[in-house]
Short mmCIF file of C-alpha atoms and ligand atoms in Angstrom, two decimals:
data_model
loop_
_atom_site.label_atom_id
_atom_site.label_comp_id
_atom_site.label_asym_id
_atom_site.label_seq_id
_atom_site.Cartn_x
_atom_site.Cartn_y
_atom_site.Cartn_z
CA MET A 292 0.00 0.00 0.00
CA LYS A 293 1.16 3.55 -0.72
CA ALA A 294 0.63 6.74 1.26
CA VAL A 295 1.47 10.40 0.78
CA VAL A 296 1.92 12.35 4.01
CA VAL A 297 1.83 16.14 3.65
CA GLY A 298 3.83 17.96 6.36
CA ALA A 299 6.84 16.67 8.31
CA GLY A 300 5.87 18.27 11.61
CA ILE A 301 5.08 16.28 14.73
CA THR A 302 1.93 14.63 13.33
CA GLY A 303 3.35 13.94 9.86
CA LEU A 304 6.54 12.35 11.20
CA ALA A 305 4.61 10.18 13.66
CA THR A 306 2.22 9.13 10.88
CA ALA A 307 5.07 8.21 8.53
CA ALA A 308 6.65 6.04 11.24
CA ARG A 309 3.44 4.20 12.03
CA LEU A 310 2.64 3.57 8.34
CA ARG A 311 6.19 2.31 7.72
CA GLU A 312 5.65 -0.19 10.54
CA LEU A 313 2.66 -1.47 8.59
CA ASP A 314 5.03 -1.84 5.60
CA TRP A 315 3.39 0.95 3.64
CA ASP A 316 5.44 2.79 1.05
CA VAL A 317 5.42 6.40 2.32
CA THR A 318 6.19 9.67 0.50
CA LEU A 319 6.59 12.45 3.07
CA VAL A 320 6.69 16.04 1.76
CA GLU A 321 7.48 19.19 3.74
CA LYS A 322 7.28 22.68 2.31
CA ALA A 323 9.99 24.10 4.62
CA PRO A 324 13.51 23.91 3.15
CA GLY A 325 14.82 21.74 6.02
CA PRO A 326 14.26 20.73 9.64
CA ARG A 327 13.03 23.63 11.76
CA ALA A 328 15.47 25.17 14.26
CA GLN A 329 13.05 27.67 15.80
CA GLY A 330 10.34 26.67 18.20
CA TYR A 331 8.90 26.74 21.64
CA MET A 332 8.77 24.48 24.66
CA ILE A 333 6.14 21.77 24.52
CA ASP A 334 4.72 20.24 27.67
CA PHE A 335 4.31 16.71 26.46
CA PHE A 336 1.76 14.57 28.28
CA GLY A 337 -1.57 12.84 27.73
CA PRO A 338 -2.36 10.13 25.16
CA GLY A 339 0.54 11.06 22.83
CA TYR A 340 2.98 10.39 25.66
CA GLU A 341 1.61 6.88 26.03
CA ALA A 342 1.79 6.39 22.26
CA ALA A 343 5.41 7.64 22.19
CA ARG A 344 6.34 5.30 25.04
CA ARG A 345 4.86 2.31 23.23
CA ALA A 346 6.82 3.33 20.14
CA GLY A 347 10.02 3.16 22.23
CA LEU A 348 10.67 6.92 22.10
CA GLU A 349 10.64 7.69 25.82
CA PRO A 350 14.41 7.31 26.50
CA ARG A 351 15.35 9.62 23.61
CA LEU A 352 12.70 12.18 24.57
CA THR A 353 13.92 12.13 28.17
CA GLU A 354 17.47 12.72 26.95
CA LEU A 355 16.38 15.74 24.87
CA ALA A 356 13.96 17.19 27.45
CA GLY A 357 14.57 20.39 29.38
CA ASN A 358 15.00 20.65 33.11
CA VAL A 359 12.00 22.40 34.63
CA GLU A 360 11.59 22.31 38.40
CA GLU A 361 8.91 24.91 38.86
CA VAL A 362 6.29 26.98 37.04
CA ALA A 363 6.35 30.46 38.61
CA TYR A 364 4.75 33.84 37.98
CA PHE A 365 6.58 37.17 38.54
CA ASP A 366 5.27 40.74 38.71
CA ARG A 367 6.81 43.71 36.93
CA ALA A 368 9.23 44.29 39.82
CA GLY A 369 10.44 40.68 39.58
CA ARG A 370 8.67 39.50 42.75
CA ARG A 371 7.47 35.90 42.69
CA ARG A 372 3.66 36.02 43.06
CA ALA A 373 2.73 32.35 42.57
CA GLY A 374 4.34 29.08 41.67
CA ILE A 375 4.02 25.34 41.71
CA ALA A 376 6.65 22.63 41.76
CA TYR A 377 6.67 20.71 38.49
CA GLU A 378 6.66 17.47 40.49
CA SER A 379 3.32 18.38 41.99
CA PHE A 380 1.75 18.84 38.55
CA LYS A 381 3.46 15.66 37.35
CA GLU A 382 2.04 13.68 40.25
CA GLY A 383 -1.39 15.04 39.41
CA ILE A 384 -1.23 13.49 35.96
CA ASP A 385 0.43 10.23 37.01
CA GLY A 386 3.99 11.34 36.31
CA ASP A 387 3.95 11.24 32.51
CA LEU A 388 5.20 14.67 31.54
CA LEU A 389 8.22 16.05 29.70
CA SER A 390 9.08 19.58 28.63
CA ILE A 391 10.77 19.42 25.28
CA MET A 392 11.49 21.99 22.56
CA ARG A 393 9.41 21.42 19.44
CA PRO A 394 12.50 21.01 17.18
CA ASP A 395 13.83 18.35 19.59
CA LEU A 396 10.52 16.46 19.57
CA GLU A 397 10.59 16.60 15.77
CA LEU A 398 14.21 15.38 15.81
CA ALA A 399 13.32 12.31 17.91
CA LEU A 400 10.41 11.53 15.60
CA ARG A 401 12.52 12.08 12.49
CA GLU A 402 15.18 9.67 13.75
CA THR A 403 12.58 6.89 13.88
CA ALA A 404 10.29 7.90 10.99
CA GLY A 405 11.88 5.37 8.62
CA VAL A 406 11.47 7.77 5.72
CA GLU A 407 13.41 10.88 4.72
CA PRO A 408 11.15 13.94 4.25
CA ARG A 409 11.33 15.57 0.82
CA TYR A 410 11.99 19.14 1.90
CA GLY A 411 11.03 22.23 -0.06
CA LEU A 412 8.02 20.46 -1.54
CA GLY A 413 4.43 21.53 -0.92
CA ILE A 414 1.11 20.05 -1.95
CA ALA A 415 -0.33 21.82 -5.00
CA GLY A 416 -3.23 19.62 -6.14
CA ILE A 417 -5.18 16.54 -5.07
CA ASP A 418 -7.21 14.29 -7.35
CA ASN A 419 -9.24 12.23 -4.90
CA GLY A 420 -11.62 9.36 -5.56
CA PRO A 421 -13.00 6.22 -3.86
CA ASP A 422 -10.31 3.98 -5.40
CA GLY A 423 -7.20 6.10 -5.07
CA VAL A 424 -5.65 9.55 -4.82
CA THR A 425 -3.08 11.42 -6.91
CA ALA A 426 -1.02 14.18 -5.29
CA THR A 427 0.60 16.90 -7.36
CA PHE A 428 3.46 18.73 -5.67
CA THR A 429 4.71 22.28 -6.09
CA ASP A 430 7.54 21.13 -8.40
CA GLY A 431 4.94 19.57 -10.75
CA SER A 432 5.78 15.95 -9.81
CA ARG A 433 2.94 13.53 -9.02
CA VAL A 434 2.49 10.48 -6.81
CA GLU A 435 -0.42 8.02 -6.91
CA ALA A 436 -1.37 6.48 -3.57
CA ASP A 437 -3.98 4.53 -1.65
CA LEU A 438 -4.16 7.22 1.04
CA LEU A 439 -3.14 10.86 1.45
CA VAL A 440 -2.72 12.16 5.00
CA GLY A 441 -2.82 15.95 5.41
CA ALA A 442 -0.66 16.70 8.46
CA ASP A 443 0.10 20.23 7.32
CA GLY A 444 -0.95 22.17 10.39
CA ILE A 445 -3.62 24.66 11.31
CA HIS A 446 -3.50 26.49 7.94
CA SER A 447 -3.62 23.16 6.07
CA ARG A 448 -3.56 23.39 2.28
CA THR A 449 -4.72 19.76 2.10
CA ARG A 450 -7.83 20.68 4.08
CA GLU A 451 -8.51 23.62 1.81
CA LEU A 452 -8.02 21.59 -1.40
CA VAL A 453 -10.30 18.74 -0.32
CA PHE A 454 -12.79 20.20 2.17
CA GLY A 455 -12.79 23.96 1.43
CA THR A 456 -12.44 26.83 3.90
CA GLY A 457 -14.12 28.00 7.09
CA PHE A 458 -13.07 25.47 9.74
CA ILE A 459 -10.85 27.74 11.84
CA ARG A 460 -12.25 29.05 15.12
CA PRO A 461 -10.12 31.98 16.37
CA LEU A 462 -10.02 32.24 20.16
CA GLY A 463 -9.30 35.99 20.40
CA LEU A 464 -5.61 35.56 21.20
CA HIS A 465 -2.31 35.86 19.34
CA THR A 466 0.84 33.96 20.24
CA ALA A 467 4.51 34.34 19.44
CA ALA A 468 7.69 32.41 20.21
CA PHE A 469 11.38 33.09 19.73
CA ILE A 470 14.78 32.21 21.15
CA PHE A 471 17.43 34.67 22.32
CA ASP A 472 20.76 34.76 24.05
CA ASP A 473 21.16 36.70 27.32
CA PRO A 474 23.18 35.04 30.12
CA GLN A 475 21.72 37.39 32.74
CA VAL A 476 18.13 36.49 31.82
CA ARG A 477 19.11 32.80 31.65
CA GLU A 478 20.37 33.03 35.22
CA THR A 479 17.22 34.82 36.41
CA VAL A 480 15.00 32.17 34.83
CA GLY A 481 16.99 29.23 36.27
CA PRO A 482 15.36 25.77 36.09
CA ARG A 483 11.87 27.24 35.79
CA PHE A 484 9.13 28.01 33.39
CA ALA A 485 8.93 31.66 34.48
CA LEU A 486 5.97 33.77 33.41
CA THR A 487 4.77 37.33 33.90
CA ASP A 488 1.92 37.64 36.39
CA SER A 489 -0.13 39.93 34.17
CA VAL A 490 -3.59 40.63 32.77
CA ASP A 491 -4.53 40.08 29.10
CA ARG A 492 -0.94 39.41 27.99
CA GLU A 493 1.71 37.09 29.26
CA MET A 494 5.32 36.32 28.45
CA GLY A 495 6.92 33.03 29.52
CA PHE A 496 10.61 32.07 29.66
CA TYR A 497 12.41 28.69 29.59
CA GLY A 498 16.16 28.28 29.98
CA LEU A 499 17.55 25.97 27.30
CA ARG A 500 20.33 23.39 27.68
CA ASP A 501 22.60 25.40 25.37
CA GLY A 502 22.35 28.52 27.59
CA ARG A 503 19.85 30.43 25.45
CA VAL A 504 16.32 31.39 26.50
CA ALA A 505 13.09 30.36 24.77
CA VAL A 506 10.23 32.84 25.00
CA PHE A 507 6.57 32.38 24.40
CA THR A 508 3.95 35.15 24.42
CA VAL A 509 0.18 35.29 24.32
CA HIS A 510 -2.12 38.31 24.27
CA ARG A 511 -5.80 39.10 23.74
CA THR A 512 -6.84 40.79 20.52
CA ASP A 513 -9.79 40.64 18.13
CA SER A 514 -7.51 41.11 15.14
CA LEU A 515 -7.32 38.28 12.61
CA ASP A 516 -4.30 39.82 10.85
CA ILE A 517 -0.86 38.30 11.17
CA PRO A 518 1.77 41.02 10.82
CA ALA A 519 4.51 40.32 8.27
CA ASP A 520 7.02 41.61 10.83
CA PRO A 521 5.74 40.86 14.36
CA ARG A 522 8.42 42.86 16.15
CA PRO A 523 6.56 46.23 16.35
CA THR A 524 3.44 44.43 17.65
CA LEU A 525 5.47 42.57 20.28
CA ARG A 526 7.24 45.75 21.46
CA GLU A 527 3.97 47.68 21.64
CA THR A 528 1.99 44.92 23.38
CA TYR A 529 4.54 43.74 25.95
CA GLY A 530 6.79 46.81 26.26
CA ASP A 531 5.57 47.92 29.70
CA LEU A 532 5.50 44.51 31.47
CA GLY A 533 8.73 45.21 33.36
CA TRP A 534 10.99 42.52 34.97
CA ILE A 535 13.09 40.77 32.28
CA VAL A 536 10.63 41.53 29.47
CA PRO A 537 12.45 44.65 28.12
CA ARG A 538 15.65 42.59 27.78
CA ALA A 539 13.80 39.96 25.73
CA LEU A 540 12.25 42.62 23.50
CA ALA A 541 15.63 44.28 23.00
CA ALA A 542 17.00 40.93 21.81
CA LEU A 543 14.20 40.05 19.35
CA PRO A 544 15.63 38.07 16.42
CA ALA A 545 14.88 38.72 12.72
CA ALA A 546 11.19 38.57 11.75
CA GLU A 547 11.57 35.19 9.98
CA GLU A 548 12.93 33.64 13.17
CA ILE A 549 9.84 34.61 15.18
CA TYR A 550 6.85 32.28 15.25
CA TYR A 551 3.65 34.36 15.26
CA ASP A 552 0.08 33.16 14.75
CA LEU A 553 -3.53 33.35 15.86
CA VAL A 554 -4.51 31.06 18.70
CA ALA A 555 -7.28 29.03 17.12
CA GLN A 556 -8.95 25.65 16.98
CA VAL A 557 -9.99 23.65 13.93
CA GLU A 558 -13.43 22.08 13.95
CA MET A 559 -14.64 19.88 11.10
CA PRO A 560 -17.76 17.72 10.83
CA SER A 561 -15.64 14.97 9.24
CA TRP A 562 -11.90 14.52 8.71
CA HIS A 563 -11.96 12.23 5.72
CA ARG A 564 -13.26 12.12 2.19
CA ASP A 565 -12.60 9.15 -0.07
CA ARG A 566 -8.82 8.52 0.15
CA VAL A 567 -7.83 11.71 2.00
CA VAL A 568 -7.72 12.24 5.76
CA VAL A 569 -6.51 15.25 7.72
CA LEU A 570 -4.77 14.70 11.05
CA GLY A 571 -3.29 16.69 13.96
CA ASP A 572 -3.66 20.48 13.90
CA ALA A 573 -4.90 20.33 10.30
CA ALA A 574 -7.99 18.42 11.47
CA TYR A 575 -8.50 19.21 15.15
CA ALA A 576 -6.10 21.88 16.44
CA VAL A 577 -6.88 22.23 20.14
CA SER A 578 -4.66 25.35 20.58
CA LEU A 579 -2.04 26.08 23.19
CA LEU A 580 -4.87 26.65 25.70
CA ALA A 581 -5.45 22.90 25.77
CA GLY A 582 -1.68 22.28 25.78
CA GLN A 583 -1.95 18.90 24.10
CA GLY A 584 -1.77 19.58 20.36
CA ALA A 585 1.50 17.69 19.90
CA SER A 586 0.28 14.87 22.06
CA LEU A 587 -3.00 14.53 20.16
CA GLY A 588 -1.16 14.62 16.83
CA ILE A 589 1.04 11.69 17.84
CA ALA A 590 -1.80 9.72 19.43
CA GLY A 591 -3.96 10.36 16.34
CA ALA A 592 -1.22 8.91 14.12
CA HIS A 593 -1.12 5.76 16.26
CA LEU A 594 -4.88 5.35 16.25
CA LEU A 595 -5.11 5.89 12.50
CA ALA A 596 -2.45 3.25 11.86
CA GLY A 597 -4.17 0.90 14.31
CA ALA A 598 -7.44 1.30 12.39
CA LEU A 599 -5.70 0.74 9.04
CA ARG A 600 -4.22 -2.46 10.39
CA ALA A 601 -7.49 -3.72 11.87
CA GLU A 602 -10.00 -2.80 9.17
CA PRO A 603 -10.21 -4.60 5.82
CA THR A 604 -10.67 -1.39 3.78
CA VAL A 605 -9.19 2.11 3.88
CA ALA A 606 -12.69 3.60 3.92
CA GLY A 607 -13.64 1.43 6.91
CA ALA A 608 -10.46 2.39 8.74
CA LEU A 609 -11.01 6.13 8.27
CA THR A 610 -14.58 5.86 9.50
CA GLU A 611 -13.55 3.82 12.54
CA PHE A 612 -10.66 6.16 13.33
CA GLU A 613 -12.97 9.16 13.27
CA ARG A 614 -15.60 7.41 15.38
CA ARG A 615 -13.04 6.64 18.10
CA TRP A 616 -10.99 9.81 18.05
CA MET A 617 -13.39 12.69 17.39
CA PRO A 618 -15.15 12.58 20.81
CA VAL A 619 -11.76 12.66 22.57
CA VAL A 620 -10.41 15.70 20.75
CA THR A 621 -13.75 17.52 20.88
CA GLU A 622 -13.65 17.16 24.66
CA ARG A 623 -10.05 18.44 24.81
CA GLN A 624 -11.04 21.44 22.67
CA ARG A 625 -13.93 22.24 24.98
CA ARG A 626 -11.70 22.03 28.03
CA GLY A 627 -9.15 24.28 26.34
CA ARG A 628 -11.74 26.99 25.64
CA GLN A 629 -13.10 26.67 29.17
CA GLY A 630 -9.65 27.19 30.66
CA ALA A 631 -8.87 30.36 28.65
CA GLU A 632 -9.46 32.74 31.55
CA TRP A 633 -7.18 30.71 33.83
CA PHE A 634 -4.53 30.49 31.18
CA LEU A 635 -4.64 34.25 30.54
CA PRO A 636 -6.58 36.21 33.19
CA PRO A 637 -8.77 38.96 31.69
CA SER A 638 -8.95 41.04 34.92
CA ARG A 639 -7.07 41.67 38.16
CA GLY A 640 -9.74 39.68 39.99
CA ARG A 641 -9.03 36.63 37.82
CA LEU A 642 -5.31 37.11 38.24
CA PHE A 643 -5.77 37.02 42.00
CA ALA A 644 -8.01 33.95 41.75
CA ARG A 645 -5.32 32.19 39.68
CA ARG A 646 -2.70 32.92 42.35
CA MET A 647 -5.00 31.35 44.95
CA ALA A 648 -5.71 28.33 42.75
CA ILE A 649 -1.98 27.78 42.20
CA LYS A 650 -1.39 27.93 45.96
CA ALA A 651 -4.09 25.30 46.46
CA MET A 652 -2.39 23.06 43.88
CA ALA A 653 0.53 22.60 46.26
CA ILE A 654 -1.80 20.56 48.48
CA PRO A 655 -1.63 16.82 47.68
CA GLY A 656 -4.96 15.59 46.32
CA ILE A 657 -5.99 19.05 45.17
CA ASN A 658 -3.12 18.97 42.64
CA ARG A 659 -4.57 15.77 41.21
CA MET A 660 -8.02 17.31 40.98
CA PHE A 661 -6.74 20.42 39.20
CA SER A 662 -4.37 18.58 36.90
CA THR A 663 -6.93 16.10 35.70
CA ALA A 664 -9.56 18.85 35.30
CA LEU A 665 -7.06 20.74 33.19
CA VAL A 666 -5.74 18.00 30.95
CA GLY A 667 -8.20 15.16 31.17
CA LYS A 668 -7.50 12.04 33.17
CA SER A 669 -4.25 10.64 31.84
CA HIS A 670 -5.30 7.19 32.98
CA GLU A 671 -8.47 7.32 30.89
CA PRO A 672 -8.13 4.39 28.47
CA VAL A 673 -8.02 6.63 25.40
CA LEU A 674 -5.60 4.27 23.68
CA GLY A 675 -6.27 0.57 24.04
CA ALA A 676 -3.47 -1.91 23.30
CA ALA A 677 -5.25 -2.95 20.12
CA ASP A 678 -5.29 0.65 18.81
CA LEU A 679 -1.56 0.95 18.58
CA THR A 680 1.00 -0.36 16.22
CA GLY A 681 3.27 0.60 19.16
CA GLY A 682 6.73 -0.03 17.68
CA LYS A 683 7.46 -3.72 17.45
CA ALA A 684 4.67 -4.73 19.83
CA ALA A 685 1.48 -5.61 18.00
C1 FAD B 97 3.27 28.78 21.49
C2 FAD B 97 2.73 27.37 21.42
C3 FAD B 97 2.86 26.51 22.50
C4 FAD B 97 2.40 25.21 22.43
N1 FAD B 97 2.56 24.40 23.51
C5 FAD B 97 2.18 23.12 23.43
C6 FAD B 97 2.36 22.25 24.54
O1 FAD B 97 2.85 22.67 25.60
N2 FAD B 97 1.99 20.94 24.41
C7 FAD B 97 1.46 20.45 23.24
O2 FAD B 97 1.18 19.24 23.17
N3 FAD B 97 1.23 21.26 22.20
C8 FAD B 97 1.56 22.58 22.25
N4 FAD B 97 1.36 23.40 21.21
C9 FAD B 97 0.65 22.88 20.02
C10 FAD B 97 1.56 22.07 19.11
O3 FAD B 97 2.74 22.79 18.78
C11 FAD B 97 0.81 21.73 17.84
O4 FAD B 97 -0.43 21.18 18.16
C12 FAD B 97 1.61 20.72 17.02
O5 FAD B 97 2.81 21.31 16.58
C13 FAD B 97 0.80 20.25 15.83
O6 FAD B 97 1.61 19.44 15.04
P1 FAD B 97 1.22 19.17 13.53
O7 FAD B 97 2.32 18.34 12.99
O8 FAD B 97 -0.18 18.68 13.45
O9 FAD B 97 1.23 20.61 12.82
P2 FAD B 97 2.46 21.58 12.65
O10 FAD B 97 3.38 21.54 13.80
O11 FAD B 97 1.89 22.90 12.26
O12 FAD B 97 3.25 20.98 11.39
C14 FAD B 97 2.74 21.08 10.09
C15 FAD B 97 3.88 20.87 9.09
O13 FAD B 97 3.35 20.90 7.76
C16 FAD B 97 4.16 21.73 6.95
N5 FAD B 97 3.31 22.26 5.87
C17 FAD B 97 2.38 23.25 5.96
N6 FAD B 97 1.79 23.45 4.77
C18 FAD B 97 2.35 22.57 3.91
C19 FAD B 97 2.13 22.29 2.53
N7 FAD B 97 1.23 22.97 1.79
N8 FAD B 97 2.87 21.30 1.95
C20 FAD B 97 3.79 20.62 2.69
N9 FAD B 97 4.04 20.84 4.00
C21 FAD B 97 3.31 21.80 4.61
C22 FAD B 97 4.66 22.80 7.92
O14 FAD B 97 5.82 23.45 7.42
C23 FAD B 97 4.92 21.99 9.16
O15 FAD B 97 6.20 21.41 9.18
C24 FAD B 97 1.77 24.74 21.25
C25 FAD B 97 1.62 25.59 20.16
C26 FAD B 97 2.08 26.90 20.25
C27 FAD B 97 1.89 27.80 19.05
#
């Protein structure tokens, strides 16, 4: 059997690996010219963690993961206003949690994908039918396949070509991420995920193994426009937050090295049509509010491969995959939207309430309640043994 996978991000790489385990012939295309160096820290937990463990990836992910001991919030004078030990959150979700930079997660997946991505190649056309699919790429070349998987992210071209437009649900926030070098800030951040304790906008800092600092930002706005150069917007929005923020803004890298996008979810009534299926953010982006997009991309790849192995036809597998997986991601999306005001307080009252809630999380038992409310019970049997190709184990 032959598959085309569009996008060599987290979901596409995981999909390629799982299909290779089923002995499928996989063509993996990625429009970027090479592996991505920029990124942000991903808190990796939930069903994708379990899927990665079963695929034998846990030791490599642990090796690449960052060292975070605490999540802490600081006011503009640099005073610590709230914080929780990472261990406490980990305990709350049964201990399966790693903080890993997105390029490092992609590296670990690439090492085991079993197929080399064809970089600099985008999807340009799709001729889809009940018996097969032909992909045309941006260089004019074509590949015929039994299945095309669109793992090309929230602005998926595959989705647009096959299903049309209108599936993106903006959540009234913009996010940015970049990496910079400032030893003094690195020392201030220490082994923490350190965030500003602020209303309507927030900047978070992680110290990286190589001594640099990874920054992530999120702010409220009704705008749907993505600036070509995000630097003026970032300076204007975050310029008066105090603490180490001015140093980060002074060290902003070139525009093309800054990730900037809407915070949005993708909602579709169905993810498949004939021989095309969309997966990961392309199909069901949950947004950084739910904090499980990477995890759900990887778990989705495992479930899809499990269905392809179990069902006699591709059509049957896609239907079964959607039946199993859609309720899970819909629930995660709902939880993500519900948590928006905790993630980014819209008022001083909410900010205060968040500080109190974080204090309460230090109490054993309460941490478990909060963690599972936030992320879904990690011990929920989302992935049964039979759903996974799971590396060598059947
Ligand atoms: C600031 C931030 C923080 C986050 N934090 C977390 C977190 O803590 N935990 C978590 O689990 N998730 C987190 N996420 C979400 C997570 O990053 C995404 O859900 C995840 O990256 C989705 O992976 P994906 O492979 O489906 O899509 P993407 O990562 O978007 O990858 C899509 C790939 O397809 C390629 N592509 C696009 N168009 C084409 C085309 N036409 N042809 C060929 N290739 C194409 C792209 O270049 C890209 O490589 C966060 C997201 C953001 C923005």
